[in-house]
Tab-separated table of C-alpha atoms and ligand atoms in Angstrom:
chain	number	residue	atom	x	y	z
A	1	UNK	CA	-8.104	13.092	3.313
A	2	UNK	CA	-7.964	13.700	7.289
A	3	UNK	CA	-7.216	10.996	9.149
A	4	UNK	CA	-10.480	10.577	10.738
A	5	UNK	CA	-12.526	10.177	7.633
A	6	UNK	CA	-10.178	7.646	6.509
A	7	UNK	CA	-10.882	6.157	9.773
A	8	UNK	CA	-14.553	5.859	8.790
A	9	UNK	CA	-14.312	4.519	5.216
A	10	UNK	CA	-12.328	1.856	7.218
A	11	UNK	CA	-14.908	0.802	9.244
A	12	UNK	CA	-17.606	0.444	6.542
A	13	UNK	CA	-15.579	-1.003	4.268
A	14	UNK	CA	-14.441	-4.619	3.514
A	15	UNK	CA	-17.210	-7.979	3.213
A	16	UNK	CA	-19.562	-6.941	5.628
A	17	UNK	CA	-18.242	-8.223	9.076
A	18	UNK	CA	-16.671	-5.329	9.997
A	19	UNK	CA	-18.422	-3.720	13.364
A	20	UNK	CA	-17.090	-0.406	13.416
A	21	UNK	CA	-14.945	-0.383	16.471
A	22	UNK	CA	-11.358	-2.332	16.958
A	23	UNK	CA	-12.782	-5.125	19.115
A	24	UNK	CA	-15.551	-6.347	17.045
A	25	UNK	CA	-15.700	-10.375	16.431
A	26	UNK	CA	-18.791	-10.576	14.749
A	27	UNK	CA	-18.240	-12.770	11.819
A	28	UNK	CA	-21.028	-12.746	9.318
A	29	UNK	CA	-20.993	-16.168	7.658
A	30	UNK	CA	-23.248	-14.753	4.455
A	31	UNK	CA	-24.828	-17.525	2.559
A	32	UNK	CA	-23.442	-20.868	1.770
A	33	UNK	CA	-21.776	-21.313	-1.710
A	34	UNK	CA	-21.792	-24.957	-1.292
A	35	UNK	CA	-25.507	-26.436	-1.318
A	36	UNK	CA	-26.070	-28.522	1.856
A	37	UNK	CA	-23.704	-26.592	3.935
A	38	UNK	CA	-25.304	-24.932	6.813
A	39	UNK	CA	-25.009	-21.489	7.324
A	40	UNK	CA	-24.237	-21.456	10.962
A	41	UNK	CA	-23.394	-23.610	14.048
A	42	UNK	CA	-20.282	-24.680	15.969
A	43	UNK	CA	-17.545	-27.309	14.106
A	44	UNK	CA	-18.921	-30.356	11.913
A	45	UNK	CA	-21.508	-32.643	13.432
A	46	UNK	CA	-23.006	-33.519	9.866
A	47	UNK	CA	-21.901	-36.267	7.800
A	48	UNK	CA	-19.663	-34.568	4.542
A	49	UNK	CA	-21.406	-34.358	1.753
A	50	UNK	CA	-19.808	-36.387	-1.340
A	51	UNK	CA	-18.050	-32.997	-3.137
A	52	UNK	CA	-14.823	-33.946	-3.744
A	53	UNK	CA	-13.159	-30.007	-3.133
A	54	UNK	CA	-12.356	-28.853	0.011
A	55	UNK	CA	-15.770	-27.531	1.682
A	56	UNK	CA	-16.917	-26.575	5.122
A	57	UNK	CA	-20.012	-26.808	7.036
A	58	UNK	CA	-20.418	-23.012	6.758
A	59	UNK	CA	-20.371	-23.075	2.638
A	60	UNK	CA	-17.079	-21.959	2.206
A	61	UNK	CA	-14.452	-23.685	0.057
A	62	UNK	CA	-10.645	-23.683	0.227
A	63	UNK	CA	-8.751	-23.531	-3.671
A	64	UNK	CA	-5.886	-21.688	-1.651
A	65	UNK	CA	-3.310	-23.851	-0.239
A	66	UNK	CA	-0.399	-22.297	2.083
A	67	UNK	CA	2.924	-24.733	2.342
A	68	UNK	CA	5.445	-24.285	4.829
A	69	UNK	CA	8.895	-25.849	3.681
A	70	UNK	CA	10.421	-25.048	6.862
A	71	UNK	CA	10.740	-23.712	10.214
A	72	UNK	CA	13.833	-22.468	9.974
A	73	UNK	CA	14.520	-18.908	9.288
A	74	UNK	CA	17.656	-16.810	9.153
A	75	UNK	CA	16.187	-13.200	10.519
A	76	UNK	CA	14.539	-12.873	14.073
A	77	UNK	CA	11.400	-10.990	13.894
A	78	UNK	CA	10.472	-9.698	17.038
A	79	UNK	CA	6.777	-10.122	16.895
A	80	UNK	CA	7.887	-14.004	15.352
A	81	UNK	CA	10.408	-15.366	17.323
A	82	UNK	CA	12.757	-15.433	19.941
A	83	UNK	CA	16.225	-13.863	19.722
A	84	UNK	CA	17.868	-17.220	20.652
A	85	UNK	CA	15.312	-18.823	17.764
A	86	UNK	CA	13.609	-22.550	18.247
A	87	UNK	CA	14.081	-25.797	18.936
A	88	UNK	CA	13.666	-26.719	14.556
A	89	UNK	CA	11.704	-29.470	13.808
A	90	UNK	CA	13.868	-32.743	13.244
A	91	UNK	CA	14.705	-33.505	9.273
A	92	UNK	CA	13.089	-37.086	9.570
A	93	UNK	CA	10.191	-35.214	10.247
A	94	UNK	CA	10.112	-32.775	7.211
A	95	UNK	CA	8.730	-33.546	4.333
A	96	UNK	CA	10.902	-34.344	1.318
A	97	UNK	CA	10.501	-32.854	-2.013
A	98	UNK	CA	8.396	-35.820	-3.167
A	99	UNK	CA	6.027	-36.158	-0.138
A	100	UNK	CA	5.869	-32.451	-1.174
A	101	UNK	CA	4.507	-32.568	-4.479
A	102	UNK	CA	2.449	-35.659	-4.032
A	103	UNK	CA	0.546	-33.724	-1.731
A	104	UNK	CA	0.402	-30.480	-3.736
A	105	UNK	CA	-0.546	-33.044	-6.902
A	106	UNK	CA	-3.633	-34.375	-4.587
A	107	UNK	CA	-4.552	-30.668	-3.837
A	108	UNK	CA	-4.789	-29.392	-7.422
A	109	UNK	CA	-5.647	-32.877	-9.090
A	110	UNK	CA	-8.531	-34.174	-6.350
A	111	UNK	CA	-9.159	-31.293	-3.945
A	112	UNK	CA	-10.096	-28.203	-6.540
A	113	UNK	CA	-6.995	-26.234	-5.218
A	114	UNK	CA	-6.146	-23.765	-7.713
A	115	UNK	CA	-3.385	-21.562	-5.660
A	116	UNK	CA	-0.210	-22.383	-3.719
A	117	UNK	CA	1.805	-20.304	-1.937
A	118	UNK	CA	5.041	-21.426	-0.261
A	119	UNK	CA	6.061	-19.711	2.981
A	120	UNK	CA	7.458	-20.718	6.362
A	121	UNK	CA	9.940	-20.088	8.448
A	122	UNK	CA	12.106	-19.038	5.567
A	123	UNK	CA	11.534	-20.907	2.284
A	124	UNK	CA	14.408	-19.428	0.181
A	125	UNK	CA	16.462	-21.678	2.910
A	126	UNK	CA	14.940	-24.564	1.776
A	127	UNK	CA	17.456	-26.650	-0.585
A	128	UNK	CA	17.039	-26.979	-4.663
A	129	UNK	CA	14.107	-24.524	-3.820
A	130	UNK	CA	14.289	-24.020	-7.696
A	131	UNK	CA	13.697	-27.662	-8.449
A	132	UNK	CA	10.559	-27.838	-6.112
A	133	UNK	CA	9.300	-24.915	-8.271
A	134	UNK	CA	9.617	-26.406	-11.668
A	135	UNK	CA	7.382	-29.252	-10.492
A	136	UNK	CA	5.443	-27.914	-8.695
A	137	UNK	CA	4.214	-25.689	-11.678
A	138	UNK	CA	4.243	-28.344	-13.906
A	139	UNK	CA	1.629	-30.344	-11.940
A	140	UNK	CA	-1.580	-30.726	-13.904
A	141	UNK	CA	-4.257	-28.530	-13.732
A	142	UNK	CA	-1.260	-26.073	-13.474
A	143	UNK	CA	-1.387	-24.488	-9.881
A	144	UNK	CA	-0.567	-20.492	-9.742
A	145	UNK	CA	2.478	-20.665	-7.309
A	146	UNK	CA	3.345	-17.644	-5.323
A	147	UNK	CA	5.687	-17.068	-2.530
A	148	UNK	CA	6.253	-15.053	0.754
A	149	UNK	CA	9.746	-14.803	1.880
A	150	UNK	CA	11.995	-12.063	3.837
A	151	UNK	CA	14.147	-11.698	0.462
A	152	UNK	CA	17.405	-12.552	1.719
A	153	UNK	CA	19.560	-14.329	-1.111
A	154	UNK	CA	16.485	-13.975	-3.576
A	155	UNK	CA	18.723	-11.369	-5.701
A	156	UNK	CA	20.738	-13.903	-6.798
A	157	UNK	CA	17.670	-16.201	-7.340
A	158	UNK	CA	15.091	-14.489	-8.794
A	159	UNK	CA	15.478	-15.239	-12.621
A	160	UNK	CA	15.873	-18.845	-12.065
A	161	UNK	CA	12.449	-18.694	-9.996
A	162	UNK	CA	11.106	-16.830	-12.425
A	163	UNK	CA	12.026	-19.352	-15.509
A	164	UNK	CA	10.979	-22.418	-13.349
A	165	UNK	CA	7.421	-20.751	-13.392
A	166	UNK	CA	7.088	-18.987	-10.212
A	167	UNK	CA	4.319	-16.006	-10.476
A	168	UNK	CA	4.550	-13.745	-7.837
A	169	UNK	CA	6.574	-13.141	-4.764
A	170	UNK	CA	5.386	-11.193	-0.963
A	171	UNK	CA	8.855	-9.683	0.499
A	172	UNK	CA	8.249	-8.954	4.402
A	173	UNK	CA	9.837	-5.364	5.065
A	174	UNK	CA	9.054	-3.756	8.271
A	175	UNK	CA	11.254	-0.673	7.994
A	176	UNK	CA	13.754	1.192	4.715
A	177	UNK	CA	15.831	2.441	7.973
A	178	UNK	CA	18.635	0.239	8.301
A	179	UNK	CA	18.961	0.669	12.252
A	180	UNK	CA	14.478	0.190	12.987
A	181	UNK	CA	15.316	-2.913	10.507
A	182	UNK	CA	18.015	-4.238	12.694
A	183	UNK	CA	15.963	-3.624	16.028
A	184	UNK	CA	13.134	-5.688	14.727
A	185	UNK	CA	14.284	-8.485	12.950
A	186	UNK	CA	17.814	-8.589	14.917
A	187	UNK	CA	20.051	-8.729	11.711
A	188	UNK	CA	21.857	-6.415	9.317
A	189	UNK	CA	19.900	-7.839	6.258
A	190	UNK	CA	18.298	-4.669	4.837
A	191	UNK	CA	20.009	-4.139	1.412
A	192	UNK	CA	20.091	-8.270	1.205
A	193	UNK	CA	16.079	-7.290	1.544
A	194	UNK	CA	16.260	-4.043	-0.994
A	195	UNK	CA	18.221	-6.405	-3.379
A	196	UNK	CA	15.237	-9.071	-3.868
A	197	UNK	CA	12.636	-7.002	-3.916
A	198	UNK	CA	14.485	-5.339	-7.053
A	199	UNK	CA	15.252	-8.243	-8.362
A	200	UNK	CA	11.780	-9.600	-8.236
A	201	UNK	CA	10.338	-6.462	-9.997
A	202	UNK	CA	13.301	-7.157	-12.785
A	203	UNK	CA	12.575	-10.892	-12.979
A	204	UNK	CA	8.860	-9.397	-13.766
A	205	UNK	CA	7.173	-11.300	-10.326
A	206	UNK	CA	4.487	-8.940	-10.570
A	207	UNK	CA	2.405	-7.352	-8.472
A	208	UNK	CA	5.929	-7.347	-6.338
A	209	UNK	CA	4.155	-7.046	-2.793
A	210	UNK	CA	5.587	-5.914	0.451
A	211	UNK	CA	4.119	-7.307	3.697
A	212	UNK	CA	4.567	-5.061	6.661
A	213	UNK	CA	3.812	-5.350	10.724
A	214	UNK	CA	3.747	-2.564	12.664
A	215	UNK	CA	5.277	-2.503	16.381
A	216	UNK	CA	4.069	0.482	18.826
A	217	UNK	CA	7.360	1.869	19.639
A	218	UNK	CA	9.428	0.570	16.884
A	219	UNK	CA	7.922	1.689	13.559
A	220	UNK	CA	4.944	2.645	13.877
A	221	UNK	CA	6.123	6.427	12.982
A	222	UNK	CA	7.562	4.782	9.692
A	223	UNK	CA	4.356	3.984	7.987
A	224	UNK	CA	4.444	6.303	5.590
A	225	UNK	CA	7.919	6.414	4.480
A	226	UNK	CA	7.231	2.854	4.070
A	227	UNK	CA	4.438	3.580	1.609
A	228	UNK	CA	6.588	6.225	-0.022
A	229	UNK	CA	9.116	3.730	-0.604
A	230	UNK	CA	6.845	1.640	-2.277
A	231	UNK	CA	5.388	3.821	-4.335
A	232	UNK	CA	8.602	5.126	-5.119
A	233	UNK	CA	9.817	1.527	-6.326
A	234	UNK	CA	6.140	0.329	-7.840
A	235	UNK	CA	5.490	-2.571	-5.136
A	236	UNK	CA	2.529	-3.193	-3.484
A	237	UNK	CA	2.391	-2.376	0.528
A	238	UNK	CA	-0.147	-4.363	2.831
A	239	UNK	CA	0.011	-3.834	6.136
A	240	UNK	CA	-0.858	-6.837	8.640
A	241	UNK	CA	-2.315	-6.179	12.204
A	242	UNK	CA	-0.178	-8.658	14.158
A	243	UNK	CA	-1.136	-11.481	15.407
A	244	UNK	CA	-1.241	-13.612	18.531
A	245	UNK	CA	1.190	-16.152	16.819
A	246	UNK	CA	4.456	-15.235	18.098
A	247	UNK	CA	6.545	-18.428	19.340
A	248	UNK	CA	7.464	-16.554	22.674
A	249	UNK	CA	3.431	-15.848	23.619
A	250	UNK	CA	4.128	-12.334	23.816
A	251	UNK	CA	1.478	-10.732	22.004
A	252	UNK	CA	-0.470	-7.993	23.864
A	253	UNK	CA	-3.867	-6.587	22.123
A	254	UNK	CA	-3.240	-2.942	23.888
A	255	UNK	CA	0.097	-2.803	21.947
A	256	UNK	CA	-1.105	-4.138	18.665
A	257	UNK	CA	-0.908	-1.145	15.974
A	258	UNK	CA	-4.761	-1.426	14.534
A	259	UNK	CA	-5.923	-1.252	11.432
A	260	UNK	CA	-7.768	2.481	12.044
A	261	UNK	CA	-4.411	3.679	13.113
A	262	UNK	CA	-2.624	2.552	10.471
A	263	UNK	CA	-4.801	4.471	8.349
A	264	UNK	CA	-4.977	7.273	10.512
A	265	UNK	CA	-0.959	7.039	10.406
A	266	UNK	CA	-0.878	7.239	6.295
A	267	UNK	CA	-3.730	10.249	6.458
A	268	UNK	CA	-0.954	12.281	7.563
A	269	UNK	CA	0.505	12.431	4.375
A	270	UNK	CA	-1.709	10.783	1.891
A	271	UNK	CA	-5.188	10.892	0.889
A	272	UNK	CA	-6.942	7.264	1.244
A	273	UNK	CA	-10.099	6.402	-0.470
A	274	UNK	CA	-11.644	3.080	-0.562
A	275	UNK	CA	-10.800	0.653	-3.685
A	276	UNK	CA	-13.109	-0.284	-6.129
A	277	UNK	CA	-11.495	-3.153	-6.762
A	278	UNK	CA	-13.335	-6.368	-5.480
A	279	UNK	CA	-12.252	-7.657	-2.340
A	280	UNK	CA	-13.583	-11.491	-2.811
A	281	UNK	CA	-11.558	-13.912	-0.503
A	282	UNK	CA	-8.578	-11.733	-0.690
A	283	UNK	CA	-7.409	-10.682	3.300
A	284	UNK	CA	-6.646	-7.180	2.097
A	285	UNK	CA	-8.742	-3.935	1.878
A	286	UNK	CA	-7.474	-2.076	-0.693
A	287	UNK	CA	-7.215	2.092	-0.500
A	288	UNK	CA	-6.411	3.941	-3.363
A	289	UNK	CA	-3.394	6.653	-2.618
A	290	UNK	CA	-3.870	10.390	-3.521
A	291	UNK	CA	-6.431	8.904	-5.742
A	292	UNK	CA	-4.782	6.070	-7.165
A	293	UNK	CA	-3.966	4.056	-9.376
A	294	UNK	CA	-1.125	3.411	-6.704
A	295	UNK	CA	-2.684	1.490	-4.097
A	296	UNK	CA	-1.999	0.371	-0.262
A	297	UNK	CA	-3.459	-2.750	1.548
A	298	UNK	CA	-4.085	-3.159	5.252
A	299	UNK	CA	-5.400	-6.732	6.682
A	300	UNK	CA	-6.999	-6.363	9.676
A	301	UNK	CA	-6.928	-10.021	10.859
A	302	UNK	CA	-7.483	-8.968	14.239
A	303	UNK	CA	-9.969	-6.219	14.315
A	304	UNK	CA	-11.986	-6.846	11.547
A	305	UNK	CA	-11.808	-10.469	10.679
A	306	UNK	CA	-12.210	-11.912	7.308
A	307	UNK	CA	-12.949	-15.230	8.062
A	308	UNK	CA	-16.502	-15.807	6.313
A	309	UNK	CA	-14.330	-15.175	3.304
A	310	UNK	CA	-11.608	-17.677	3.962
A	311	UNK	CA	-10.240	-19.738	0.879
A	312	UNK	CA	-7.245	-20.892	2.807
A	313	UNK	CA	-6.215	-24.869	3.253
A	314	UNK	CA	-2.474	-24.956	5.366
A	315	UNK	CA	0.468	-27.618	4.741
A	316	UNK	CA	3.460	-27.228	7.633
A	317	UNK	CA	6.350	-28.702	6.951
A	318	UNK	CA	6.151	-31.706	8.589
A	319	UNK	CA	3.082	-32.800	7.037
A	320	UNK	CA	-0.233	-31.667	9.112
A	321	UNK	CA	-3.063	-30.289	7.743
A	322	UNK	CA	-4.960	-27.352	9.166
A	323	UNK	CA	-8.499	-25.307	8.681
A	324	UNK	CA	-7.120	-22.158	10.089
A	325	UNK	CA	-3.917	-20.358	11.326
A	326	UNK	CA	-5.246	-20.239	14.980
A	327	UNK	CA	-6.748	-24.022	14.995
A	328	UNK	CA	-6.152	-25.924	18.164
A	329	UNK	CA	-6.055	-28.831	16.350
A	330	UNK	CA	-4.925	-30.408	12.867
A	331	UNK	CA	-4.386	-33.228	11.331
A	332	UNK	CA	-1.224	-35.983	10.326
A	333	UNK	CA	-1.049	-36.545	6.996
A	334	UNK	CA	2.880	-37.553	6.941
A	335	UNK	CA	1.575	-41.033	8.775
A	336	UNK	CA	-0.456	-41.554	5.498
A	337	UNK	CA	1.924	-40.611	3.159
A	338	UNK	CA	4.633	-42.971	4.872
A	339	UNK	CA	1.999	-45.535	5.793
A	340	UNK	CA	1.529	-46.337	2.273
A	341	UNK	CA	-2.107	-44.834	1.918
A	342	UNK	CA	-3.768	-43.953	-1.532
A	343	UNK	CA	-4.440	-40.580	-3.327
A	344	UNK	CA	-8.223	-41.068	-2.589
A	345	UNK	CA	-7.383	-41.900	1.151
A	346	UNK	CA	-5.187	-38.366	1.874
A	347	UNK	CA	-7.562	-36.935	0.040
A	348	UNK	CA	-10.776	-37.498	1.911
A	349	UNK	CA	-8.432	-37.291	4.999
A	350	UNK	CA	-7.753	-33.783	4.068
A	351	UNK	CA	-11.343	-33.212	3.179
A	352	UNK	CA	-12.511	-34.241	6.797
A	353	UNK	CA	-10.086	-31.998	7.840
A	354	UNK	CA	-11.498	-28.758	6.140
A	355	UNK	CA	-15.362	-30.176	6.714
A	356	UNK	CA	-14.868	-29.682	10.849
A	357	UNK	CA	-13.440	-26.092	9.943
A	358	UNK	CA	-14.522	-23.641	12.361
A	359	UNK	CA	-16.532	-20.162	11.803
A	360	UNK	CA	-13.960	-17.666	12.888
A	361	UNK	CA	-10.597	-17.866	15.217
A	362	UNK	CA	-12.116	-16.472	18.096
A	363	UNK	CA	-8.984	-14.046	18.769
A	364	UNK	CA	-11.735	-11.496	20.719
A	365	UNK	CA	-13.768	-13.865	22.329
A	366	UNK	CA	-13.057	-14.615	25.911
A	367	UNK	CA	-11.049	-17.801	26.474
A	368	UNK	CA	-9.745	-17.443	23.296
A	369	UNK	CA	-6.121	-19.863	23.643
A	370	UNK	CA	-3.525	-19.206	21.034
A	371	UNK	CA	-2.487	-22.142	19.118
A	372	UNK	CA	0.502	-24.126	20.325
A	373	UNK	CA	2.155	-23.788	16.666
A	374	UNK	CA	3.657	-20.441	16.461
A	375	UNK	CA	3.258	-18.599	12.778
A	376	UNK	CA	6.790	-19.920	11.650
A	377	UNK	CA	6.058	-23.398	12.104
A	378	UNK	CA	2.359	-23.306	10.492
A	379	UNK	CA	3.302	-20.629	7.697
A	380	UNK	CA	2.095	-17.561	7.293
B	401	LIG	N1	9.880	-15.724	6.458
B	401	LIG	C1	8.937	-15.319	5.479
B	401	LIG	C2	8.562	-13.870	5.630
B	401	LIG	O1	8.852	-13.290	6.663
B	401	LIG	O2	7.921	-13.355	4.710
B	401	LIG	C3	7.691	-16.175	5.437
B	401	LIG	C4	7.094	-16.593	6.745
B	401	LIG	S1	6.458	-15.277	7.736
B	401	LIG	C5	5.824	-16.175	9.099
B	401	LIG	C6	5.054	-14.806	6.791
B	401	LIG	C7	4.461	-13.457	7.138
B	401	LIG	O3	3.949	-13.511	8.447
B	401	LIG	C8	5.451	-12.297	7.114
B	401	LIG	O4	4.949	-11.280	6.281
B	401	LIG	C9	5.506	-11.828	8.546
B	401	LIG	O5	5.678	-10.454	8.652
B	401	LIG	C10	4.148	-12.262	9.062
B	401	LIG	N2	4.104	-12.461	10.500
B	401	LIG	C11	4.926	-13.173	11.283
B	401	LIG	N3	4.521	-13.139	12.559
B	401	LIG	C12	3.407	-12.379	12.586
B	401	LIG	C13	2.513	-11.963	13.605
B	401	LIG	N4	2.682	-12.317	14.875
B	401	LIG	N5	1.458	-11.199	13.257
B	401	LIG	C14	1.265	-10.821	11.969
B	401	LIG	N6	2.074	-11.183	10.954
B	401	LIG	C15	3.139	-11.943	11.266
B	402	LIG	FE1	11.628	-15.264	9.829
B	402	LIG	FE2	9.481	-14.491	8.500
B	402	LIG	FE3	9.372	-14.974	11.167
B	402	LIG	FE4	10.701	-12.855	10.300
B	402	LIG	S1	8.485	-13.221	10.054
B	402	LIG	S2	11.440	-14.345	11.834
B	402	LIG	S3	11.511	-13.550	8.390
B	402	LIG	S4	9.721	-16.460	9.584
């Protein structure tokens, strides 16, 4: 397929909020799934309703809960974080493994949350990560449990993941070219990377997915041996439009590789053609290569928001609660766990939370402020 027409499946394609151009913001908010809920308006100035899963006042309702076990991380991607890294948070203030899975136990036993996901920062640095795992996945009802990591030291890993009930893994790889790897993350990790990803797909963690960012400059003219790669190897590629989350505020929209052009780039060499796979809350639209079944994935946070579809509920590592990656706001639940409050009380704490949710995340409206928390603090 030319890259053009690829182009224009991209722009009609997706849950309906797309506007056909790369600086579109419309977010069509569809009708409420949650009887009550209004279907439009600014933030939460309605009482709650008494439904004890996480709900909003625009109908939605989170069942997928993102955890982020640290801040720390051991590469240094560009569009991430600084080459000198960050000030980590202190370890008073992270959560142990038990104010862990009490909260995860609230989420799945009270809240209706049916997926986890750990991330970070780097959660294969987290200690007795294996541990966590096991009980995490043996909390009743019985959580699926993924996890998105760069894939350093997961080689050596994998099988004991797997066996302590972990179901699926996103490895971030930006680049197969061992120098465009080392520019962007600013460390000779690649076959450390190559290695877990292999070992994932041995350890049968599948779908094995590969997460990939784009940089003008740095990759961009690598997007389809990326793709090849992964076709090569059976993973599944989604590319990410990046995101105004990067610790050192550098984020600029003009430089920002778009969704369009990242299909345009992959029309060079592959014919695209829309998925029929259903989309439902999931960030990715799926394209089918040279007519499938291989597939490739491209989220276009930025230009084509998904956010009427959100399912997402976010845990950082030090124990606050937010609605949305770009909230300006969220909310303390270490306090409560520390303070001695109930189950019931985190839980309606949390609820409150995810009631005052907002429509969208406003990255293309005007005044838009990104959040103070950069992406490897709140988890991506
Ligand atoms: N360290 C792990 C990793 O890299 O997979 C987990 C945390 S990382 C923050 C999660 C995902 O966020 C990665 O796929 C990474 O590429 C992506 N990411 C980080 N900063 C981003 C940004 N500014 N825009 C878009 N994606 C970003
Ligand atoms: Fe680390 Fe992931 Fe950020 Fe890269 S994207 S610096 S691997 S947290």
């Amino acid at each position: 397929m030319a890259a053009e027409s690829a182009a224009g499946h991209a722009t009609g394609h997706g849950t309906g909020n797309g506007t056909g151009n790369d600086t579109g913001s419309a977010v069509n908010l569809g009708t409420p799934a949650v009887p009550g809920a209004r279907s439009s308006g600014p933030g939460a100035t309605t009482p709650r309703p008494d439904n004890p899963a996480l709900i909003d006042t625009f109908g939605r309702v989170a069942t997928d809960l993102r955890v982020s076990l640290t801040d720390k991380c051991n590469l240094r991607c560009s569009y991430c974080m600084p080459a000198e890294g960050l000030e980590w948070m202190p370890g008073d203030q992270v959560l142990s493994d038990d104010e862990l899975v009490r909260l995860m136990d609230i989420a799945v036993g009270r809240l209706g949350v049916t997926d986890i996901r750990l991330t970070g920062g780097e959660p294969l640095l987290r200690p007795n990560l294996e541990e966590l795992v096991a009980r995490i996945t043996s909390l009743e009802p019985r959580p699926r449990l993924s996890m998105t990591t760069n894939g350093i030291g997961f080689a050596k890993r994998a099988g004991a993941f797997a066996e302590a009930g972990l179901n699926r893994i996103n490895v971030s790889l930006d680049s197969v070219n061992p120098e465009t790897f080392e520019r962007i993350t600013r460390r000779d990790r690649l076959r450390h990377v190559l290695d877990g990803l292999a070992a994932a797909r041995e350890a049968g963690l599948e779908p094995v997915k590969i997460n990939a960012v784009l940089i003008r400059g740095e990759n961009d003219h690598e997007a389809t041996s990326l793709l090849r790669f992964a076709l090569e190897n059976g993973y599944h590629l989604r590319f990410i439009e990046q995101m105004p989350l990067d610790a050192q505020h550098g984020w600029d929209r003009a430089n920002m590789i778009t969704a369009t052009e990242i299909l345009d780039l992959l029309s060079t060499e592959f014919t695209l053609t829309p998925s029929p796979a259903e989309r439902g809350g999931a960030p990715a639209e799926r394209w089918l290569v040279d007519g499938g079944p291989a597939e490739v994935g491209v989220i276009p946070s930025v230009t084509r928001p998904f956010c009427a579809a959100c399912e997402r509920t976010r845990l950082t590592a030090d124990g606050a609660v937010r609605s949305c990656l770009f909230s300006n706001d969220e909310t303390d639940l270490r306090m409560l766990l520390r303070g001695g409050a109930s189950d019931e009380d985190i839980a309606n704490v949390w609820r409150d939370t995810m009631w005052g949710k907002l429509a969208g995340h406003e990255i293309n409206e005007a005044g838009f402020a990104q959040p103070l928390r950069p992406m490897s603090s709140i988890g991506g």
